[in-house]
XYZ file of C-alpha atoms in Angstrom:
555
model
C 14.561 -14.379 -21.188
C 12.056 -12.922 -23.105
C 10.170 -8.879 -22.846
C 14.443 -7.512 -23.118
C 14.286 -9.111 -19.394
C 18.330 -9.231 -19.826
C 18.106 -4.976 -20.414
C 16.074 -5.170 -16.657
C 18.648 -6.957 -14.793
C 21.117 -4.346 -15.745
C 22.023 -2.386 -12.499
C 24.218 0.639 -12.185
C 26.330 1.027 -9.145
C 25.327 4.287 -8.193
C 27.077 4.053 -4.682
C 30.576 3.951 -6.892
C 29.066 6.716 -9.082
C 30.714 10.361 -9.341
C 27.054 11.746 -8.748
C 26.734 9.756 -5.165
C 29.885 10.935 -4.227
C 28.621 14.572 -4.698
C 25.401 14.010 -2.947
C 27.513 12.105 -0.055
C 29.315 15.527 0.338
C 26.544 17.463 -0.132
C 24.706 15.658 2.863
C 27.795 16.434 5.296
C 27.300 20.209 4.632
C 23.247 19.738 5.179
C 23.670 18.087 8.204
C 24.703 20.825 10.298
C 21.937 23.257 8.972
C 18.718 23.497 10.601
C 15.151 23.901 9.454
C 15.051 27.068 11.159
C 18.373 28.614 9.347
C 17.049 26.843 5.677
C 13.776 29.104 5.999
C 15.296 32.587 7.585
C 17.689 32.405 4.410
C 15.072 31.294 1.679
C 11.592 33.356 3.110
C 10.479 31.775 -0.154
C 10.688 28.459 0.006
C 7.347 27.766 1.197
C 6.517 28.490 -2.074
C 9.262 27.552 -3.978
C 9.832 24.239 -2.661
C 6.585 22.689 -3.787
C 4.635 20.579 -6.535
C 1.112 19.379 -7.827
C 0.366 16.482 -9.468
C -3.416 16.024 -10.254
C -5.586 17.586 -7.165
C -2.504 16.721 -5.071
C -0.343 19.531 -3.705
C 2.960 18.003 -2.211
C 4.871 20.617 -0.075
C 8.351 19.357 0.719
C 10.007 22.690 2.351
C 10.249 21.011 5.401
C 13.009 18.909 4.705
C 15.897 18.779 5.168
C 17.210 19.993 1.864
C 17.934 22.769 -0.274
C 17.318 23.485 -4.256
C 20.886 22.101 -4.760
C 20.599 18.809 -2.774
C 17.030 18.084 -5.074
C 19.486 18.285 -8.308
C 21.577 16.098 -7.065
C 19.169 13.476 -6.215
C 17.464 13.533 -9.339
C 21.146 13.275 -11.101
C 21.901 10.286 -9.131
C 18.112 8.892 -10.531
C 19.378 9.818 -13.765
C 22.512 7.551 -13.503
C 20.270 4.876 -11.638
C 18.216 4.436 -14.803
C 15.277 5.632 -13.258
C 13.477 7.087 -16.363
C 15.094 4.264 -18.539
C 13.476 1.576 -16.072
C 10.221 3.686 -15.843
C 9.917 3.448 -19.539
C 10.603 0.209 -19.915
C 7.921 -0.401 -17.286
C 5.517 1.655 -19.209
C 6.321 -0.299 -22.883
C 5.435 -3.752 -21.008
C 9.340 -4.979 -20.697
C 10.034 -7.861 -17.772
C 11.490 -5.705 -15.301
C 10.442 -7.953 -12.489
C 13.307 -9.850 -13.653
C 13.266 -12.715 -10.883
C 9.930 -13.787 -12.122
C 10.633 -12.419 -15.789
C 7.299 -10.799 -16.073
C 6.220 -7.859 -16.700
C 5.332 -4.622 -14.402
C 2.176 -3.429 -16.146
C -0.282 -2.499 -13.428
C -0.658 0.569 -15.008
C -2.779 -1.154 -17.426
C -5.109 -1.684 -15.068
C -6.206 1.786 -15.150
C -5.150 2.772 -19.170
C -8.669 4.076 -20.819
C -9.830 2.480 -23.265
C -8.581 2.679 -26.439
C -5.046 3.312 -24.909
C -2.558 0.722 -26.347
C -0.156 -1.070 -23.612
C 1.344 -4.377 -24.655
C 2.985 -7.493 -22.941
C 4.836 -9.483 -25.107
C 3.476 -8.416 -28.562
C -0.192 -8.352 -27.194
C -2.371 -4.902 -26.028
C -3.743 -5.726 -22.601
C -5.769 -2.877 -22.276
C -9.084 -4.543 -23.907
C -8.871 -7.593 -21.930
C -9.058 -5.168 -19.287
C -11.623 -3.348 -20.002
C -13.578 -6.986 -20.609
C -13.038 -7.784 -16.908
C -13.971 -4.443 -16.033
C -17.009 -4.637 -18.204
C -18.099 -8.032 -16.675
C -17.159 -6.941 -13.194
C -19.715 -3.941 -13.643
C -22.925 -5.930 -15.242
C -22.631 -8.168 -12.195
C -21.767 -5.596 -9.467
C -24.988 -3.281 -11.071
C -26.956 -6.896 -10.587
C -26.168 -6.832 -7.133
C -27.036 -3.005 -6.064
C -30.128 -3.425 -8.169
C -31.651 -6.239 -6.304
C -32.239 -8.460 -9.590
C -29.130 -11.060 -8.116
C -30.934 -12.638 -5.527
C -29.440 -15.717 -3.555
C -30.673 -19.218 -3.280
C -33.514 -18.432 -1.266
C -34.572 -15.196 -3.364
C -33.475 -12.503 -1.215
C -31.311 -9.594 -2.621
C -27.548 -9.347 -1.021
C -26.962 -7.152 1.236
C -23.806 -8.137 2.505
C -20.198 -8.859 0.672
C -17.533 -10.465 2.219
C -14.187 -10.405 0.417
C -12.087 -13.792 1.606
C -8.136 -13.124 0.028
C -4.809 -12.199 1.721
C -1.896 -10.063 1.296
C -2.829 -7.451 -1.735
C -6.126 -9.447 -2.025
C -7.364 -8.440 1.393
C -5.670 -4.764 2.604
C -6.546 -2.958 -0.969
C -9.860 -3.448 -1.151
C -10.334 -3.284 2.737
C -8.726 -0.006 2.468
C -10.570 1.251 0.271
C -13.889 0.230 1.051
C -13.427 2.370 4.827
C -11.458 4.874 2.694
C -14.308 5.542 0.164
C -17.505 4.423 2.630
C -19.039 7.764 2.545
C -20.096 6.484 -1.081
C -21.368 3.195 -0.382
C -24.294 2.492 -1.539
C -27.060 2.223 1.747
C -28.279 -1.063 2.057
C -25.040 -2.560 1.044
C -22.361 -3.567 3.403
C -18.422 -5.463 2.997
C -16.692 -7.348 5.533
C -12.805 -8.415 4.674
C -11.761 -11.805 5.822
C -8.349 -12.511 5.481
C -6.327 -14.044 8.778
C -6.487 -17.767 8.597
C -7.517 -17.533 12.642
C -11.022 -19.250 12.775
C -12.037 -16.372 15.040
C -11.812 -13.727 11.788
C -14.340 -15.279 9.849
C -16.548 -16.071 12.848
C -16.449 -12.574 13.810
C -17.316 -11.079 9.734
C -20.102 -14.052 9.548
C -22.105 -14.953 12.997
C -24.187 -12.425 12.943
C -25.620 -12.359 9.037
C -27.929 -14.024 7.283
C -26.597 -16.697 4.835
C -29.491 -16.034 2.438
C -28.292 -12.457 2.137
C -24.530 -12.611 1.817
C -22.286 -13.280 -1.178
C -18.721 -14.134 -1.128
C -15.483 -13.197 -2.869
C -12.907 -15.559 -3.086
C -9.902 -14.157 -4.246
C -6.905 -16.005 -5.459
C -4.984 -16.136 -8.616
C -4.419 -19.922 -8.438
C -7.033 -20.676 -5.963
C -4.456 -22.234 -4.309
C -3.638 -20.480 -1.402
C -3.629 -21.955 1.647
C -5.175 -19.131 4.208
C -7.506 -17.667 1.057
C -9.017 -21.204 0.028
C -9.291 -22.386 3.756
C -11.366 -19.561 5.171
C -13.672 -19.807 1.535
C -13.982 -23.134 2.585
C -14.961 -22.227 6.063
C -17.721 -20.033 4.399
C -18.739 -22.200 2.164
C -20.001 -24.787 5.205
C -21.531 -22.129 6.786
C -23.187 -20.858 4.268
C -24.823 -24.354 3.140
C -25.779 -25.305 6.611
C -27.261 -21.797 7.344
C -29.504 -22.129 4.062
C -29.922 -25.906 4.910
C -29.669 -26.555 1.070
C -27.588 -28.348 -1.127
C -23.897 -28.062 -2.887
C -26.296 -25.957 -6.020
C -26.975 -22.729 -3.129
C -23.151 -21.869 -3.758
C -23.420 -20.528 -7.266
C -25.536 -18.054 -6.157
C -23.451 -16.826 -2.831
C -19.846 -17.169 -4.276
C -18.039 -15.209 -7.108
C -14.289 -15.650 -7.987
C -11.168 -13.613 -8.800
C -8.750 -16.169 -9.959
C -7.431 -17.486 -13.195
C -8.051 -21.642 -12.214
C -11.289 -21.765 -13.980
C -11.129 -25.362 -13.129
C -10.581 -25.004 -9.313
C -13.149 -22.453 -9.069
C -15.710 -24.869 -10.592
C -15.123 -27.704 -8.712
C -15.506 -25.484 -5.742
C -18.914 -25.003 -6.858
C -18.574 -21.268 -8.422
C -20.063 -20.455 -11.738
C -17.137 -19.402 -13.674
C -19.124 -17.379 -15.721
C -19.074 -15.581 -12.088
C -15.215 -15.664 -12.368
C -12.818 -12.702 -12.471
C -9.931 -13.014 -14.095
C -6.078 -10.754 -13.836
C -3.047 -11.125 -15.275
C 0.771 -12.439 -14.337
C 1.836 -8.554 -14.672
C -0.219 -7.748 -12.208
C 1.454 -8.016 -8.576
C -0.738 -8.659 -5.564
C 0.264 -5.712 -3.724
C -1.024 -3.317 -6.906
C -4.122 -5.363 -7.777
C -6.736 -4.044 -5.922
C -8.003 -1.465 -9.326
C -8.141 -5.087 -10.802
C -10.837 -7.501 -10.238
C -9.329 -7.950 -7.038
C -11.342 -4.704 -5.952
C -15.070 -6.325 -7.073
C -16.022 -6.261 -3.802
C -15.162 -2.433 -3.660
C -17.197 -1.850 -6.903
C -20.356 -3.674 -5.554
C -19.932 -1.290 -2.452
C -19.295 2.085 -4.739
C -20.687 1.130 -7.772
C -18.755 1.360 -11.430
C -19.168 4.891 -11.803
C -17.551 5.632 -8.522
C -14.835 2.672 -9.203
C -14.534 4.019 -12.726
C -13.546 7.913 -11.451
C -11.143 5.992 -8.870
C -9.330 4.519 -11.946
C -9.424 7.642 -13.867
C -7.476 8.983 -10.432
C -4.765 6.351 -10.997
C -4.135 7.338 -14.741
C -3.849 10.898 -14.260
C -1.147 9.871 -11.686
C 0.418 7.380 -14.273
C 0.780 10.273 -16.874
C 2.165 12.536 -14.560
C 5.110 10.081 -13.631
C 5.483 9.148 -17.250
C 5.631 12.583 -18.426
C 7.021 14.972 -16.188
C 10.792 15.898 -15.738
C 12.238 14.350 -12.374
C 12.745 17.988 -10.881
C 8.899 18.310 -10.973
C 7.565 14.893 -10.489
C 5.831 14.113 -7.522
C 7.009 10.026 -6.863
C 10.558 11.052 -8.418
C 10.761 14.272 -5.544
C 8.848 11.401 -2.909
C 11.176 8.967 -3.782
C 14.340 10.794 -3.980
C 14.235 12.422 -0.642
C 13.367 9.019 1.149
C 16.485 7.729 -0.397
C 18.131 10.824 1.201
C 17.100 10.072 4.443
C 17.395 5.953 4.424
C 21.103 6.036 3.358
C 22.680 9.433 3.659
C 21.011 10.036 7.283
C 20.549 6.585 8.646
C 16.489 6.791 9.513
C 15.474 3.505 9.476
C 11.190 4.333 9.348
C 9.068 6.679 7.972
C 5.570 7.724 9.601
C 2.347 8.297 7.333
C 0.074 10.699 9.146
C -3.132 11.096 7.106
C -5.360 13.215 8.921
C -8.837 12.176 7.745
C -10.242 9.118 9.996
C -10.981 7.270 6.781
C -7.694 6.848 5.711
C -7.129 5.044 9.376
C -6.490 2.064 7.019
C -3.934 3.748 4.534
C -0.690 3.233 6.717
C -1.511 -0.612 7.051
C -1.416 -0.692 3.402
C 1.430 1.343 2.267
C 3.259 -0.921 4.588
C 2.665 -3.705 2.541
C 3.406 -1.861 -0.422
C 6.550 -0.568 0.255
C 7.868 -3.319 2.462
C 6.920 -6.404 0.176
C 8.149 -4.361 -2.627
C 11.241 -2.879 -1.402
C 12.511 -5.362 1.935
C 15.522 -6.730 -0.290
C 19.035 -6.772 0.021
C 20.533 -8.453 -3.479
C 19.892 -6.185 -6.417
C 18.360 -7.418 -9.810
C 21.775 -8.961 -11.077
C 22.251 -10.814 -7.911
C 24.683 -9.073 -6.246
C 24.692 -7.372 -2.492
C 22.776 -4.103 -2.141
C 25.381 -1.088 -0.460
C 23.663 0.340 2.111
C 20.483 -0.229 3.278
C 17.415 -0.180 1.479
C 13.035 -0.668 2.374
C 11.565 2.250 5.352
C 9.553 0.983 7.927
C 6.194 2.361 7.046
C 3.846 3.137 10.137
C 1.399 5.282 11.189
C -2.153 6.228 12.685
C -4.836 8.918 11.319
C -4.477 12.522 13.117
C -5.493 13.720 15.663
C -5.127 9.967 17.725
C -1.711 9.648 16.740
C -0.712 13.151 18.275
C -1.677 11.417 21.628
C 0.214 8.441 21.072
C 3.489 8.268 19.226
C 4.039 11.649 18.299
C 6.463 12.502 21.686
C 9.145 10.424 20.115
C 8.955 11.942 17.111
C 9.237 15.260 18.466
C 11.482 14.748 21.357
C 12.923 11.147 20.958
C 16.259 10.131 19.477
C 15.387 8.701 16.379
C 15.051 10.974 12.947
C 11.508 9.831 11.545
C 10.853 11.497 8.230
C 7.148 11.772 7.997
C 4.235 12.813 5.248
C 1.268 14.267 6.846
C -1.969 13.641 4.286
C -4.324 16.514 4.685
C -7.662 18.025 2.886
C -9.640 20.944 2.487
C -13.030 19.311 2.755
C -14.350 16.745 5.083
C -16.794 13.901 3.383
C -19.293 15.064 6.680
C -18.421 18.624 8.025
C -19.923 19.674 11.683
C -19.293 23.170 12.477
C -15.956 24.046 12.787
C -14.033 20.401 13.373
C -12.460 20.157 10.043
C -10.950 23.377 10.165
C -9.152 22.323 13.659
C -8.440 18.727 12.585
C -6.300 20.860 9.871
C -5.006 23.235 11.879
C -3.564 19.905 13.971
C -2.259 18.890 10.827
C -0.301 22.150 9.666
C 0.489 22.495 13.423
C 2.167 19.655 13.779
C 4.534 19.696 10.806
C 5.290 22.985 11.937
C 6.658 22.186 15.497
C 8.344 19.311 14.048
C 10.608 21.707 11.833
C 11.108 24.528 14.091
C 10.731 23.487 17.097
C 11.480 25.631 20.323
C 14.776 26.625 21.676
C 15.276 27.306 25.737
C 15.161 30.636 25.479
C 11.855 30.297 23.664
C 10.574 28.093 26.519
C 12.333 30.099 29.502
C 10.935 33.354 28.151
C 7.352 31.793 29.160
C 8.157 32.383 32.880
C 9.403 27.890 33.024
C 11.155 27.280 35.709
C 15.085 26.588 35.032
C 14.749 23.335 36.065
C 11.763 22.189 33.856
C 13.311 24.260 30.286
C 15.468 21.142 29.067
C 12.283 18.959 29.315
C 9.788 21.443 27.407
C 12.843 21.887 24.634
C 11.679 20.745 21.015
C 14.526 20.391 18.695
C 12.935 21.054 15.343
C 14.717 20.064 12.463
C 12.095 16.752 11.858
C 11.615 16.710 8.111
C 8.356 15.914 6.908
C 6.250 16.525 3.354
C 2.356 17.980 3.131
C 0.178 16.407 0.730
C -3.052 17.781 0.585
C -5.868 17.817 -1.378
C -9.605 19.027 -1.860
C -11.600 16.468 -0.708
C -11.262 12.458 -0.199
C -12.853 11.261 -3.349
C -12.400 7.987 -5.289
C -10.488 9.703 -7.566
C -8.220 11.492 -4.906
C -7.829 7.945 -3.529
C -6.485 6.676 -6.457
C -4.384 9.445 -7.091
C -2.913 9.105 -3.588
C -2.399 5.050 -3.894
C -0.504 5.734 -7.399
C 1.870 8.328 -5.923
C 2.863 5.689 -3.443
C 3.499 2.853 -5.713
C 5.702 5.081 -8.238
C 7.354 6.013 -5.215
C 8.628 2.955 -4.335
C 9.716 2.688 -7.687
C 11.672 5.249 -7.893
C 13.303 3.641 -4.390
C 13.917 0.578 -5.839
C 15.518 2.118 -8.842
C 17.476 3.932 -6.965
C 18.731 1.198 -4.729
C 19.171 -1.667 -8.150
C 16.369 -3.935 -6.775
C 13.761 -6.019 -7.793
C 10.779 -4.209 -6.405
C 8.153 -6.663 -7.907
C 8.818 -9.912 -6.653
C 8.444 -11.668 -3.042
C 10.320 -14.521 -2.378
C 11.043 -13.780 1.609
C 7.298 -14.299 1.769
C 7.031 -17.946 -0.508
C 9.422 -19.383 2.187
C 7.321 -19.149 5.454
C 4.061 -20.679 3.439
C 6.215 -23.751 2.279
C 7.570 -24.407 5.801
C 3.783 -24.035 7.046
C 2.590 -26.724 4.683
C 5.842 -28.940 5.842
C 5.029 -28.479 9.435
C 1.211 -28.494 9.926
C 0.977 -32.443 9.673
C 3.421 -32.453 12.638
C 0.806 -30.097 14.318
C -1.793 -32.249 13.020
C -1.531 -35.912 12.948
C -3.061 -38.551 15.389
C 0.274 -40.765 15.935
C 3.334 -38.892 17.715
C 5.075 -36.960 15.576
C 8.828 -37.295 14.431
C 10.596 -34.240 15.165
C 13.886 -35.488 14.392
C 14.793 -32.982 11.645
C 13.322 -29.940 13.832
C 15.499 -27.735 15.862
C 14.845 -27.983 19.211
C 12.975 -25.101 19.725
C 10.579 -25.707 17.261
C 10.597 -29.401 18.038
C 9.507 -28.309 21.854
C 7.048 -25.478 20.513
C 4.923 -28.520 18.483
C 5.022 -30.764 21.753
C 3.494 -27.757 23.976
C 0.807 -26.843 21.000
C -0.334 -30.451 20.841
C -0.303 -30.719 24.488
C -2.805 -27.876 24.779
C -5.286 -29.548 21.907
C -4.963 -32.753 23.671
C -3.194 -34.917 21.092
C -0.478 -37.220 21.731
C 3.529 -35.946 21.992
């Protein structure tokens, strides 16, 4: 195994470890404290109990945790390998050791000039060559001077992919549309349902509309069916021959020879790299579509938000290091506390996408249960990410976190400008915000309630119970660099997680199964004769008779 993969694999025990046991002990002796009691004995730790990173300020007071329990999670990282594996990441070794590549999206984002090699070889100009490319052709585009078959500009992009290749970029296009250029809109196809692409493409003009077809081996199945979808509708909307799609379709894959014998230019091709993982590729060519939209300048300062998260992971001790403290504390709650989900609360409406993503993210990444040598993990491992933008969610799901049963650590995402401000609405979206996170701490005891004139009978019902942890990230204003700055923090979270827990955070095999069981099975769904079922169980068998029953076709 090549890139000191073997050095990867290696996987510390840390449930077995002296430093877990402390932490296990420690967590006995937080459990009985309360929010409340933590913050009448430290009036500081509002303060105290905080950290930047960039124009991010993370406050994590309101957790469930004291100074002492935040050194002993960041000694159990220590004997976890955390900074070991981090490095390792950093220098270009095959820590995705299932796959034995490397973990090098940080690359992606490395200015140039920077120096970050895979196997012997600096990736960082081939990089900035896609970049380079990407930006002459996305500049093309918002200028006018790339016009489609017909010779009218593009005013429309629609990004076909799946997966990483679909809720990035989509993500970040509603995240950042407050700097899209006018005149310019994207659409994001990516569920293999014939109603998606109908409803992106029925009502736009083929003559004005370019597609991105995005797939590393453009090979996969829901990715290169929809394109081909497009492709007929685009050919019998401009009522012109198999030459129009040059001129309508671009590419991010690395099949140069697929791509042109689907009729793309491949000098219109995008390439990325084995390193790069689908679920941290959208600062790749994956986000093209995101660049025509923004434009490189924009897409540029959204990288430069990235790096300056990069550094700060690389560079800072744990006990100040904003994915290490993220990290650390989820690991708290997922296997010293038993919460099983974690709720993302960003209030600004633009990030209404940002939950949808991180679940990906951190569910892909960290939904395992052998660790990197093979063996079972202890414990459980991989939150259930969720959530809805602020104020909505307040009038939704926000009862059971206050007064349900479950413990749902949460991070509310909050800033100090609004990308449109009318009158005073931003300052009472963020009073929601701080609101919130407050009641969910402290709460309010009977006597509280009772002292409000409620009758007996009603004070157990209007009870809070506080104690809800929860972490405050805000910052000054939703920018493409804040963006990337916020996306980073998450993905060197999960790191840290997976560190933490011995896994293989970069690989995705519980996801390869399903698609080669589709492939298997459509024919059965498919086929003119009567299928043979005889190696189906039965339920499956029965589900193919009903489906063909309801398109007519024999059973």
């Amino acid at each position: 195994m090549s890139g000191a993969g073997h050095d990867a694999a290696a996987v510390t025990d840390v449930t077995g470890s002296p430093e877990w046991k402390q932490l296990a002990e420690h967590a006995e002796q937080v459990r009985a404290l309360h929010l409340r009691q933590l913050f009448a004995d430290d009036p500081d730790r509002g303060t105290t109990m905080a950290a930047r990173a960039g124009d991010l300020y993370l406050d994590y007071s309101k957790h469930r945790a004291v100074p002492q329990t935040l050194s002993l999670l960041m000694a159990v990282a220590r004997v976890a390998g955390v900074e070991e594996l981090r490095d390792a990441m950093f220098k270009g070794r095959h820590i995705n050791t299932t796959e034995d590549r490397a973990v090098l999206h940080v690359a992606l984002r490395a200015p140039r000039g920077t120096r970050l090699e895979v196997d012997g070889h600096d990736v960082v100009p081939d990089v900035h060559q896609v970049l380079d490319r990407m930006g002459e052709v996305a500049t093309s585009i918002r200028s006018g001077s790339w016009v489609g078959a017909t010779g009218k500009r593009i005013t429309t992009v629609v990004n076909i992919g799946i997966g990483g290749s679909d809720l990035g970029p989509a993500m970040a296009y509603e995240a950042l549309r407050d700097y899209v250029q006018p005149g310019i809109e994207c659409r994001f196809v990516s569920n293999i349902d014939p109603v998606d692409l109908f409803n992106k493409t029925h009502d736009l003009d083929p003559a004005e509309t370019l597609f991105v077809a995005s797939s590393k081996t453009f090979t996969t199945l829901e990715t290169l069916t929809n394109a081909s979808a497009a492709r007929e509708w685009l050919l019998h909307g401009l009522g012109q021959g198999d030459g129009a799609v040059a001129r309508h379709f671009v590419a991010v894959s690395t099949n140069r020879a697929a791509v042109e014998k689907f009729g793309i230019d491949p000098s219109n091709m995008f390439g990325f790299w084995d390193w790069v993982g689908g679920r941290y590729s959208y600062d790749s060519a994956i986000g093209f579509s995101l660049m025509v939209a923004i434009g490189p300048e924009a897409f540029a300062d959204m990288l430069g938000g990235f790096h300056a998260i990069d550094e700060h992971f690389q560079n800072t001790p744990l006990e100040a290091n904003l994915p290490a403290i993220q990290g650390m504390l989820n690991v708290w709650y997922n296997n010293l506390f038993g919460a099983e989900t974690h709720a993302v609360l960003p209030y600004a409406q633009r990030l209404s996408r940002f939950p949808a993503y991180l679940q990906q993210l951190t569910m892909e990444s960290n939904g395992k249960s052998v660790r990197r040598d093979g063996t079972p993990v202890e414990g459980q491992t991989g939150e259930i990410f969720w959530g809805e933008p602020g104020t909505n969610g307040q009038h939704a799901f926000y009862q059971l976190i206050h007064q349900g049963t479950k413990l749902i650590p949460a991070d509310f995402i909050g800033f100090g400008l609004a990308t449109h401000e009318t009158g005073e609405q931003q300052d009472l979206l963020m009073a929601n915000c701080f609101a919130q996170a407050k009641v969910l701490a402290f709460g309010r005891t009977a006597e509280e309630v009772a002292s409000e004139g409620t009758p007996a009978s009603l004070v157990p019902h209007k009870v809070m119970p506080g104690n809800h942890p929860s972490s405050m990230i805000v910052a000054p204003k939703l920018t493409p660099a804040v963006l990337g700055q916020l996306i980073a923090l998450y993905e060197h979270t999960v790191f840290v997680e997976g560190a933490v827990w011995g896994i293989d955070s970069f690989d995705q095999w519980g996801v390869e199964l399903g698609k080669v069981m589709a492939m298997q099975l459509a024919p059965a769904l498919t086929g003119d004769g009567v299928p043979d079922l005889t190696d189906q169980d039965s339920s499956t068998a029965a589900l193919v008779r009903h489906y063909r029953q309801l398109r007519g076709r024999s059973v």
